Amino acid sequence: MRATDVITSATRNAFRSKLRTTLTVLSLFVGAFTLTLTTALGAGVSDYVTKQVASLSTGDVLLVTPATTTDTTEGPTEYDPDGRQQSSQANPLGGGTLMNDDDLDSIAAIDGVDRVEPIRSISVDWVASSDTSIDTRYELSVNPTSSIGRSDLVAGAQLDQEAEDAQVILPEDYVDALGYEDAGDAIGRTIELGYSGADRSERTTEATVVGVARTSLLASGAGANQALTTEIADAQAVPGQPDAYAVAVAYLTGSGGDGTVTDDDVAGVKVALADADLAGQTVEDQLGVVQTIINGIIGVLSAFAIVALIAASFGIINTLLMSVQERTREIGLMKAMGMSNGRVFGLFSLEAVVIGFLGSALGALAAIGVGSAISSVAAAGPLAALPGLTLLLFDPLSVALVIAAIMLIAFLSGVLPARRAARQHPIESLRYE
Amino acid sequence: MTNPPAPPVLRAVDLTRSYGKGQARFDALRGVSLEIRRGESLAIVGKSGSGKSTLMHLLALLDRPDSGRVEIDGQDVGAASAPAVNRLRNERFGFVFQQFFLTAGQTVLENVSLPLVVAGVAPRERRRRALATLDALGLADKAGNKANDLSGGQKQRVVIARALVNEPDLIFADEPTGNLDTATGHQVEDLLFGLQRERGITLVVVTHDEELAARCDRRITIADGLIVGESDAAASVISEGAGR
């Protein structure tokens, strides 16, 4: 029997009992539908996080924090007046210990580090436009990590960390509020920032808008360049208190082509930092945790889909066993005519694969249809605050993988009935009533 | 029994076959030897349970004997591999069964093509040969009909067409007229014997129908797993005790 004949026969046989096949296909449909959606959800969220990481990280920076002390055996640590200070408030980016200027110097001295900038938290009370008709003051929060990397820009340019003048990147929703026509119109305009000094005095300063950024999951608030941050941080520093930083940013020099920073460069600096009792993390390292959590959730959701598929596979076994039973005499006849056991096996297992393909392809198509609709509704409604997030991302490769996996499950389910058919004795099959 | 000049197309030597084990053991054949000459028609007759069907299954290589051997053209097929036996059945044997075994939902043409499908013949060639065979049996106009929509006699003619389509040299017919009325049965018999004479096909018929057996060149009678009688139709002399 020719391979093409086996395939066409298997396909036709699958449709001989339409209702039964339809019901089995439906059970696979449910599994395929769910699995396609969960994979798409995982892909969508992962893609968003990856994009955010890319937008955040320039790839050549390390966030440096004091190494967490795990040493518990040597009793109380002796006081060192020049040592590091302890923070009085919890810092999500670092441990309780703060770095001092000595630490910054030792970071700067590491081979491969171009320069080091401490991250200083600043608080701005309000922002107002200095050159439009609107003079309402709005609250504004400045993202302390804006100096690490790039923003997801709607218009304008990234912050110049080494510039002398004060620069800001405004979140998109401030464009209207401050009276600009559009994002492009805001570029180059001057804004006024109000803040309180360490002595509770009200102060103002001016900055130039260099860019307008999309709201992002991981970087909210406005961005301020080093010049502006330093100015405000200096005014907000408590007089007499030595400088202490929770986090510093080390800018690396690359050894790769065109000065790009290679993985080896990053690893080398990390080792040197560890020697100095400091810990360095790339933005990717930090977001790896987020990624792991997302993958965990997607994994659990996919497990439900797999359970549905396992249930469906029993449906396939049942359907095919009935099919084998019904066609006992036909199998006997084909065997009498010289059809080999292998071909009989192939005929029935392929029938299972055909059912698997139908269920998975229809399920995947429906999932793509429904998912795209959900995705666009969600993007317009509840997820409007997260532009750039495609909740369900249907990657052709992963959809194809889902279909292939379900066809494999169907094939495996078909093995038992197909073996039963292949092992039937022609005479007994022909006698079967 | 006279020795033919050519080796017999089919020879069985001391075949035994039993089913079941212990108390339930049933000896269907207890040592059967026979020769079938090329181009002759042989009737295997006997009551039900006599072992005649078992003998036909062994001769048709649908089953293997517990002991003894089957030779085709002088070659022992007991040692042949499963694929070789499958090919032998596919290329040289045709089967006609009492219950037709037509696939109801398929067309006459598809049913007749089945042996060619199993043989792996290309679709175009398959269609050509199946149509030619149907034409020879006067069924060309029924090629597109569903097998289910035919009368009993037409169905059995389709079955014969299916048995002929791979141009076999041996046709095994198991009660070919058992499901047909007398008139239709006669037509089918005429068809089978006509083909046997015209095409030189060897015909092995299993039946308990005396009339059908009488039309064969030769008949053997089976009882309790042994050959108890053998006769030439022309002589109609029954010689006793070919078995034990």
XYZ file of C-alpha atoms in Angstrom:
677
model
C 0.000 0.000 0.000
C 1.333 3.398 -0.949
C 1.986 6.011 1.713
C -0.386 8.455 -0.004
C -3.095 5.785 -0.047
C -2.543 5.147 3.656
C -2.976 8.869 4.356
C -6.092 9.299 2.214
C -7.654 6.112 3.593
C -6.898 7.184 7.156
C -8.466 10.589 6.505
C -11.569 9.077 4.941
C -11.866 6.509 7.696
C -11.700 9.256 10.302
C -14.833 10.770 8.787
C -16.754 7.530 8.425
C -18.392 8.069 11.775
C -18.795 11.820 11.678
C -20.454 12.381 15.026
C -17.951 10.254 16.911
C -14.998 11.898 15.234
C -16.468 15.352 15.787
C -16.856 14.719 19.518
C -13.280 13.455 19.828
C -12.029 16.391 17.816
C -13.950 18.706 20.152
C -12.229 17.297 23.230
C -8.871 17.931 21.583
C -10.109 21.320 20.480
C -10.556 22.382 24.107
C -7.003 21.339 24.990
C -5.483 22.930 21.902
C -7.465 26.122 22.445
C -6.282 26.445 26.046
C -2.693 25.515 25.320
C -2.475 27.975 22.429
C -3.881 30.750 24.609
C -1.558 30.081 27.544
C 1.475 29.898 25.270
C 0.388 33.129 23.626
C -0.112 34.748 27.014
C 3.372 33.668 28.070
C 4.853 34.897 24.817
C 2.952 38.193 25.056
C 4.003 38.997 28.599
C 7.567 37.765 28.094
C 7.855 39.821 24.958
C 6.646 42.876 26.831
C 9.102 42.342 29.677
C 11.932 41.744 27.217
C 11.078 44.942 25.398
C 11.011 46.768 28.697
C 14.397 45.351 29.609
C 15.732 46.433 26.248
C 14.284 49.874 26.754
C 15.713 50.084 30.232
C 19.152 48.712 29.728
C 21.868 50.010 27.544
C 23.685 46.766 28.213
C 26.797 48.419 29.536
C 25.747 49.242 33.060
C 25.868 47.363 36.319
C 23.776 48.205 39.338
C 26.154 47.986 42.276
C 24.977 47.358 45.810
C 26.889 46.369 48.931
C 27.221 42.609 49.152
C 24.777 41.084 51.575
C 26.644 39.835 54.593
C 25.970 36.231 55.300
C 28.681 35.955 57.899
C 27.089 34.927 61.201
C 29.813 32.942 62.942
C 32.228 35.599 64.088
C 30.011 37.469 66.537
C 29.317 41.199 66.453
C 31.170 43.182 63.839
C 33.685 45.656 65.241
C 32.744 49.323 64.679
C 34.697 51.062 61.985
C 34.124 54.857 61.906
C 35.093 54.971 58.229
C 32.983 51.939 57.355
C 29.637 51.791 55.655
C 26.498 53.279 57.116
C 23.307 51.357 57.756
C 20.204 52.634 56.064
C 17.338 53.753 58.236
C 14.778 52.788 55.648
C 14.368 49.702 53.550
C 15.574 49.995 49.995
C 14.119 47.675 47.434
C 17.200 47.833 45.257
C 19.848 47.088 47.876
C 20.357 45.682 51.335
C 20.302 47.631 54.543
C 23.937 48.637 54.193
C 24.821 51.765 52.268
C 27.874 52.454 50.184
C 30.154 55.339 50.933
C 32.490 57.393 48.780
C 35.327 54.903 49.364
C 33.222 52.233 47.731
C 32.580 54.485 44.745
C 36.306 55.056 44.412
C 37.049 51.355 44.520
C 34.366 50.683 41.883
C 35.817 53.356 39.642
C 39.246 51.771 40.051
C 38.074 48.405 38.701
C 39.440 47.488 35.320
C 36.648 47.761 32.772
C 34.632 50.381 34.641
C 34.458 53.652 32.773
C 32.785 55.740 35.439
C 30.509 55.295 38.398
C 27.494 57.339 39.405
C 25.584 56.880 42.641
C 21.829 56.676 42.350
C 20.326 59.313 44.542
C 16.645 59.389 45.290
C 15.187 62.811 44.809
C 11.672 64.018 45.385
C 10.073 66.685 43.266
C 6.925 68.362 44.536
C 5.478 69.720 41.335
C 6.061 70.478 37.709
C 4.719 73.314 35.638
C 5.273 74.605 32.170
C 7.251 77.846 31.946
C 6.289 78.731 28.393
C 2.664 77.807 27.754
C -0.600 79.401 28.788
C -1.231 76.687 31.358
C 0.419 77.346 34.681
C -1.238 74.644 36.758
C 1.236 72.723 38.876
C 1.190 68.958 38.667
C 2.769 66.383 40.943
C 5.679 64.521 39.407
C 7.725 61.583 40.546
C 11.239 61.117 39.248
C 12.355 57.607 38.520
C 15.643 57.118 40.417
C 16.885 54.548 37.929
C 16.290 56.744 34.914
C 20.005 57.338 34.758
C 20.701 53.634 34.090
C 19.266 53.409 30.700
C 16.912 54.354 28.017
C 13.252 55.200 27.993
C 10.659 53.931 25.576
C 10.381 57.214 23.700
C 7.390 58.643 21.862
C 9.385 61.655 20.746
C 12.700 63.364 21.392
C 15.985 61.848 22.503
C 17.409 59.941 25.444
C 18.881 61.782 28.428
C 22.479 62.883 28.126
C 23.943 61.793 31.444
C 27.116 63.731 30.894
C 25.430 66.989 29.856
C 25.961 70.108 31.977
C 22.366 71.353 31.651
C 19.356 69.872 33.415
C 17.318 67.536 31.224
C 14.063 65.623 31.769
C 12.069 63.033 29.946
C 8.370 63.527 30.594
C 5.772 60.747 30.780
C 3.348 60.885 27.869
C 0.318 61.965 29.895
C 1.994 65.217 30.936
C 2.010 66.473 27.335
C -1.650 67.482 27.321
C -1.704 68.566 30.924
C 1.155 70.994 30.463
C -0.485 72.476 27.380
C 1.701 71.138 24.580
C 0.107 70.345 21.250
C 1.692 66.942 20.976
C 4.727 65.006 22.125
C 6.911 66.578 19.458
C 5.855 70.053 20.514
C 7.075 69.381 24.059
C 10.645 68.694 22.964
C 13.003 71.541 23.739
C 10.512 73.329 25.983
C 11.517 74.457 29.440
C 9.665 73.296 32.521
C 9.800 74.460 36.067
C 10.289 71.960 38.884
C 9.467 72.709 42.489
C 11.032 70.799 45.378
C 11.756 71.148 49.063
C 15.295 71.468 50.328
C 16.684 69.737 53.381
C 15.756 72.809 55.422
C 12.105 72.581 54.230
C 12.561 75.686 52.076
C 10.656 75.754 48.819
C 12.941 75.863 45.808
C 12.492 75.789 42.055
C 14.729 74.917 39.170
C 14.321 74.772 35.420
C 14.980 71.883 33.056
C 14.686 71.215 29.347
C 12.359 68.508 28.025
C 14.473 66.293 25.776
C 12.046 63.419 25.344
C 8.556 62.110 25.946
C 8.331 58.482 27.118
C 5.637 55.869 27.072
C 4.423 54.716 30.430
C 6.244 51.533 31.209
C 5.647 48.730 33.657
C 9.168 48.852 34.979
C 10.108 52.498 34.717
C 7.402 54.861 35.843
C 7.711 58.565 36.399
C 9.866 61.125 34.739
C 13.518 60.732 33.894
C 16.131 63.198 35.055
C 19.733 63.365 33.921
C 22.713 63.377 36.247
C 23.056 67.179 36.269
C 19.464 67.698 37.430
C 19.572 64.822 39.910
C 22.774 66.106 41.453
C 21.388 69.609 41.810
C 18.245 68.496 43.597
C 19.944 65.760 45.613
C 22.570 68.181 46.891
C 19.849 70.582 48.029
C 17.939 67.746 49.685
C 20.956 66.202 51.410
C 20.940 66.642 55.174
C 23.855 68.967 56.033
C 26.685 67.354 57.908
C 25.711 63.837 57.030
C 28.317 61.914 55.047
C 27.278 60.805 51.609
C 25.809 57.311 51.516
C 24.218 55.499 48.614
C 22.049 52.435 48.376
C 22.853 51.822 44.743
C 25.477 53.013 42.342
C 25.631 52.605 38.604
C 28.883 51.451 37.051
C 29.266 52.285 33.381
C 31.463 49.694 31.697
C 33.934 50.023 28.895
C 33.622 47.297 26.337
C 36.382 45.139 24.961
C 34.297 43.855 22.028
C 34.208 45.277 18.523
C 33.110 48.929 18.342
C 33.529 49.151 22.116
C 30.526 46.923 22.832
C 30.383 45.354 26.237
C 30.642 41.583 26.069
C 29.335 39.046 28.562
C 32.957 38.401 29.584
C 33.432 42.098 30.422
C 30.355 42.036 32.638
C 31.461 38.810 34.314
C 34.964 40.211 34.940
C 33.652 43.351 36.584
C 31.219 41.309 38.687
C 34.115 39.246 40.035
C 36.129 42.376 40.825
C 33.078 43.865 42.574
C 32.650 40.735 44.644
C 36.296 41.073 45.767
C 35.485 44.579 46.939
C 32.556 43.216 48.991
C 30.055 44.621 46.512
C 27.525 42.994 44.255
C 26.881 43.934 40.645
C 23.752 43.109 38.703
C 22.749 43.943 35.197
C 19.207 45.091 34.557
C 18.615 41.723 32.903
C 19.695 39.976 36.114
C 17.171 41.953 38.091
C 14.365 41.355 35.650
C 15.197 37.658 35.458
C 13.206 37.296 38.656
C 10.157 38.853 37.014
C 10.611 36.524 34.062
C 10.809 33.496 36.349
C 7.564 34.405 38.069
C 5.794 34.907 34.751
C 7.081 31.582 33.472
C 5.836 29.910 36.644
C 2.315 31.274 36.194
C 2.250 30.332 32.520
C 3.538 26.862 33.431
C 0.660 26.298 35.844
C -1.884 27.485 33.254
C -0.356 25.244 30.604
C -0.509 22.309 33.006
C -4.297 22.672 33.041
C -4.305 22.542 29.253
C -2.147 19.412 29.353
C -4.611 17.793 31.757
C -7.390 18.552 29.267
C -5.298 16.972 26.526
C -4.653 13.836 28.564
C -8.411 13.509 29.053
C -8.860 13.999 25.327
C -6.303 11.309 24.560
C -8.507 8.754 26.315
C -11.259 9.945 24.015
C -9.061 9.169 21.024
C -8.235 5.713 22.361
C -11.926 5.018 22.869
C -12.917 6.292 19.434
C -10.276 4.255 17.686
C -10.992 1.102 19.647
C -14.591 1.377 18.485
C -13.393 2.037 14.984
C -11.150 -1.044 15.058
C -14.038 -3.103 16.406
C -16.412 -1.924 13.695
C -13.947 -2.524 10.935
C -12.746 -5.924 12.167
C -13.892 -7.715 9.018
C -12.485 -5.049 6.776
C -9.122 -5.428 8.522
C -9.363 -9.202 8.066
C -10.121 -8.760 4.378
C -7.205 -6.393 3.811
C -4.912 -8.779 5.619
C -6.192 -11.702 3.542
C -5.338 -9.623 0.498
C -1.776 -9.339 1.714
C -1.759 -6.077 3.665
C 1.069 -6.195 6.172
C 0.610 -5.675 9.915
C 2.752 -2.547 9.678
C 0.421 -0.970 7.112
C -2.632 -1.815 9.196
C -0.925 -0.205 12.174
C -0.063 2.812 10.054
C -3.623 3.116 8.819
C -5.093 3.323 12.302
C -2.389 5.372 13.974
C -2.590 7.854 11.112
C -6.313 8.078 11.668
C -5.487 9.149 15.223
C -3.023 11.706 13.873
C -5.677 13.062 11.501
C -8.072 13.482 14.432
C -5.265 15.111 16.401
C -4.476 17.484 13.578
C -8.113 18.492 13.147
C -8.610 19.128 16.847
C -5.375 21.014 17.309
C -5.575 23.074 14.125
C -9.179 24.100 14.780
C -8.388 24.779 18.442
C -5.356 26.866 17.564
C -7.274 28.815 14.909
C -10.115 29.521 17.310
C -7.622 30.533 19.992
C -5.945 32.943 17.584
C -9.314 34.426 16.621
C -10.681 34.762 20.134
C -7.283 35.702 21.576
C -6.709 38.498 19.086
C -10.143 39.891 19.917
C -9.469 39.679 23.669
C -6.059 41.203 23.148
C -7.342 44.238 21.304
C -10.239 44.750 23.737
C -7.847 44.495 26.687
C -5.362 46.851 25.092
C -8.117 49.421 24.613
C -9.621 48.921 28.070
C -8.029 47.533 31.233
C -4.479 47.442 29.893
C -4.539 50.856 28.259
C -2.108 52.013 30.945
C 0.529 49.640 29.587
C 1.076 50.665 25.987
C 3.159 48.255 23.997
C 1.741 45.252 25.818
C 0.205 42.687 23.471
C -1.444 40.437 26.024
C -1.618 37.432 23.690
C 1.173 37.084 21.207
C 0.665 34.292 18.663
C 4.023 33.193 17.409
C 3.628 30.957 14.317
C 6.411 28.691 15.532
C 4.888 28.081 18.951
C 1.423 27.570 17.443
C 2.980 25.019 15.080
C 4.686 23.394 18.065
C 1.394 23.143 19.944
C -0.229 21.500 16.910
C 2.713 19.126 16.498
C 2.674 18.211 20.187
C -1.048 17.426 20.090
C -0.593 15.356 16.936
C 2.108 13.441 18.795
C -0.224 12.886 21.756
C -2.892 11.690 19.309
C -0.425 9.324 17.671
C 0.572 7.881 21.034
C -3.102 7.427 21.904
C -3.573 5.634 18.601
C -0.815 3.133 19.316
C -2.923 0.812 21.477
C -5.928 0.548 19.101
C -3.676 0.385 16.045
C -1.658 -2.431 17.583
C -4.835 -4.270 18.327
C -5.862 -3.898 14.690
C -2.431 -4.913 13.417
C -2.371 -8.055 15.513
C -5.770 -9.320 14.461
C -5.710 -12.683 12.821
C -7.227 -12.474 9.332
C -9.409 -15.548 9.735
C -10.795 -14.599 13.102
C -11.430 -11.086 11.799
C -13.315 -12.482 8.806
C -15.415 -14.717 11.036
C -16.263 -11.767 13.313
C -19.974 -10.947 13.282
C -4.721 -40.531 -8.361
C -2.628 -39.922 -11.459
C 0.512 -37.862 -11.364
C 0.260 -34.710 -13.506
C 3.179 -33.880 -15.735
C 3.667 -30.375 -14.273
C 4.260 -29.898 -10.520
C 0.972 -29.231 -8.748
C 0.241 -25.549 -8.229
C -0.640 -26.314 -4.634
C 0.305 -29.332 -2.568
C -0.565 -30.009 1.047
C 1.393 -32.620 2.945
C 0.030 -34.122 6.134
C -1.551 -30.941 7.485
C -2.741 -30.836 11.065
C -4.332 -27.925 12.852
C -5.985 -27.785 16.244
C -7.591 -25.010 18.244
C -7.672 -24.514 21.986
C -5.753 -26.273 24.712
C -6.288 -29.131 27.163
C -9.927 -30.182 27.576
C -11.107 -27.601 25.067
C -8.664 -28.817 22.415
C -10.298 -29.380 19.067
C -8.474 -31.058 16.190
C -9.833 -29.394 13.082
C -7.448 -31.216 10.727
C -5.760 -34.468 11.562
C -3.385 -35.139 8.675
C -4.588 -34.028 5.245
C -2.574 -34.414 2.064
C -3.726 -33.298 -1.366
C -2.542 -31.905 -4.658
C -4.213 -29.286 -6.777
C -3.293 -29.181 -10.449
C -2.981 -25.980 -12.401
C -6.226 -24.929 -14.046
C -8.481 -27.471 -12.403
C -11.481 -26.808 -10.202
C -11.576 -28.566 -6.873
C -14.490 -28.768 -4.489
C -13.814 -29.293 -0.819
C -17.045 -30.598 0.649
C -18.070 -31.624 4.099
C -20.480 -30.818 6.877
C -19.932 -27.757 9.003
C -17.243 -28.422 11.569
C -15.647 -31.060 9.325
C -12.500 -28.950 8.893
C -13.071 -27.903 5.280
C -12.784 -24.189 6.028
C -9.667 -24.752 8.096
C -8.159 -26.659 5.166
C -8.969 -23.816 2.789
C -7.428 -21.260 5.159
C -4.231 -23.287 5.335
C -4.128 -23.719 1.554
C -4.773 -20.005 1.093
C -1.917 -19.200 3.505
C -4.276 -17.319 5.795
C -3.211 -19.579 8.625
C -0.244 -21.789 9.414
C -0.542 -25.507 10.111
C 0.598 -27.036 13.391
C 2.460 -29.653 11.381
C 2.793 -30.598 7.764
C 3.525 -28.216 4.937
C 2.012 -26.336 2.051
C 3.907 -26.121 -1.232
C 3.218 -23.669 -3.993
C 4.751 -24.648 -7.347
C 6.843 -27.150 -5.420
C 8.175 -24.547 -2.975
C 7.543 -25.008 0.756
C 5.982 -21.761 2.020
C 6.264 -22.718 5.693
C 9.702 -21.173 5.801
C 8.719 -18.020 3.898
C 8.702 -14.686 5.704
C 5.486 -12.853 6.518
C 6.039 -10.177 3.843
C 6.725 -12.889 1.250
C 3.506 -14.710 2.188
C 1.586 -11.410 2.071
C 2.945 -10.719 -1.395
C 2.102 -14.235 -2.529
C -1.502 -13.861 -1.376
C -1.757 -10.422 -2.887
C -0.347 -11.303 -6.284
C -1.471 -14.863 -6.888
C -4.637 -15.458 -4.861
C -8.163 -14.175 -5.163
C -10.802 -14.589 -2.488
C -14.569 -14.920 -2.760
C -16.420 -15.101 0.530
C -19.970 -16.058 1.309
C -20.575 -12.807 3.235
C -19.139 -10.642 0.430
C -17.116 -8.383 2.792
C -17.742 -5.274 0.745
C -17.174 -1.918 2.396
C -20.704 -0.560 2.382
C -19.957 3.134 2.175
C -17.475 2.872 -0.680
C -18.214 2.679 -4.387
C -18.056 -0.535 -6.361
C -14.927 0.733 -8.063
C -13.186 1.388 -4.735
C -14.156 -2.035 -3.428
C -12.838 -3.754 -6.533
C -9.608 -1.724 -6.388
C -8.787 -2.854 -2.850
C -6.275 -5.631 -3.755
C -4.502 -3.158 -6.052
C -4.433 -0.538 -3.275
C -2.872 -3.113 -0.977
C -0.392 -3.991 -3.733
C 0.583 -0.324 -4.042
C -0.511 0.138 -7.669
C -0.701 3.774 -8.807
C -4.224 5.319 -8.682
C -4.562 5.784 -12.448
C -3.507 2.197 -13.204
C -5.751 0.969 -10.408
C -8.753 2.651 -11.910
C -8.002 1.348 -15.375
C -7.634 -2.261 -14.258
C -10.633 -2.168 -11.931
C -12.837 -0.715 -14.694
C -11.587 -3.324 -17.155
C -12.425 -6.120 -14.721
C -15.864 -4.663 -13.962
C -16.488 -4.338 -17.687
C -15.591 -7.996 -18.227
C -18.193 -8.973 -15.607
C -20.850 -6.664 -17.026
C -20.715 -4.302 -14.072
C -19.155 -1.271 -15.741
C -22.329 0.786 -15.271
C -22.281 0.080 -11.535
C -18.731 1.337 -10.954
C -19.872 4.556 -9.290
C -22.635 3.001 -7.164
C -22.272 2.466 -3.465
C -21.674 -1.208 -2.694
C -24.655 -1.175 -0.361
C -27.100 -0.308 -3.128
C -26.537 -3.523 -5.074
C -28.535 -6.746 -5.071
C -27.046 -9.941 -3.631
C -26.095 -11.341 -7.044
C -24.524 -8.040 -8.076
C -22.589 -7.924 -4.819
C -21.197 -11.388 -5.372
C -20.202 -10.429 -8.914
C -18.418 -7.389 -7.479
C -16.656 -9.730 -5.048
C -15.584 -11.906 -7.980
C -14.362 -8.818 -9.798
C -12.363 -7.931 -6.709
C -10.901 -11.444 -6.646
C -9.964 -11.157 -10.324
C -8.585 -7.636 -10.452
C -5.038 -8.590 -9.496
C -5.080 -11.356 -12.140
C -4.569 -14.251 -9.738
C -3.845 -17.816 -10.783
C -5.772 -19.267 -7.835
C -9.202 -18.298 -6.581
C -10.458 -19.530 -3.223
C -14.218 -19.409 -2.929
C -15.790 -20.067 0.460
C -19.468 -20.936 -0.047
C -19.673 -18.474 -2.956
C -23.365 -19.083 -3.502
C -24.352 -19.597 0.118
C -26.086 -16.229 0.410
C -27.764 -16.278 -2.991
C -31.038 -17.665 -4.307
C -30.837 -20.608 -6.710
C -31.106 -18.630 -9.938
C -28.555 -16.024 -8.926
C -26.359 -18.769 -7.489
C -26.341 -20.489 -10.876
C -25.315 -17.257 -12.612
C -22.429 -16.815 -10.177
C -21.399 -20.459 -10.662
C -21.479 -20.032 -14.441
C -19.308 -16.970 -14.073
C -16.754 -18.718 -11.850
C -16.450 -21.828 -14.010
C -16.365 -19.724 -17.157
C -13.417 -17.745 -15.767
C -11.711 -20.928 -14.668
C -11.916 -22.328 -18.216
C -11.232 -19.101 -20.135
C -8.400 -17.777 -18.031
C -6.979 -21.077 -16.820
C -7.472 -20.019 -13.216
C -7.291 -22.753 -10.585
C -10.472 -22.712 -8.544
C -10.792 -24.059 -5.022
C -14.387 -24.046 -3.797
C -15.418 -24.847 -0.260
C -19.074 -25.796 -0.152
C -21.668 -28.115 1.214
C -23.788 -27.626 -1.890
C -23.779 -30.963 -3.774
C -24.803 -29.355 -7.022
C -21.950 -26.857 -6.966
C -19.469 -29.579 -5.990
C -20.676 -31.700 -8.869
C -19.728 -28.993 -11.373
C -16.089 -29.088 -10.254
C -13.476 -31.217 -11.993
C -12.702 -32.964 -8.757
C -14.007 -33.087 -5.241
C -12.645 -34.144 -1.897
C -14.839 -34.870 1.051
C -13.717 -33.956 4.546
C -15.097 -35.391 7.738
C -13.681 -34.980 11.236
C -10.472 -33.482 9.959
C -9.658 -36.222 7.469
C -10.200 -36.724 3.768
C -12.814 -39.440 3.569
C -13.524 -39.411 -0.106
C -12.041 -38.189 -3.372
C -13.603 -38.379 -6.778
C -13.434 -37.076 -10.319
C -16.694 -35.514 -11.340
C -16.668 -37.295 -14.658
C -16.085 -40.745 -13.184
C -18.168 -39.991 -10.076
C -16.456 -42.891 -8.395
C -15.871 -42.463 -4.687
C -12.689 -43.998 -3.396
C -12.668 -44.556 0.330
C -10.083 -43.853 3.000
C -7.545 -41.486 1.544
C -6.768 -40.573 5.139
C -5.958 -42.838 8.010
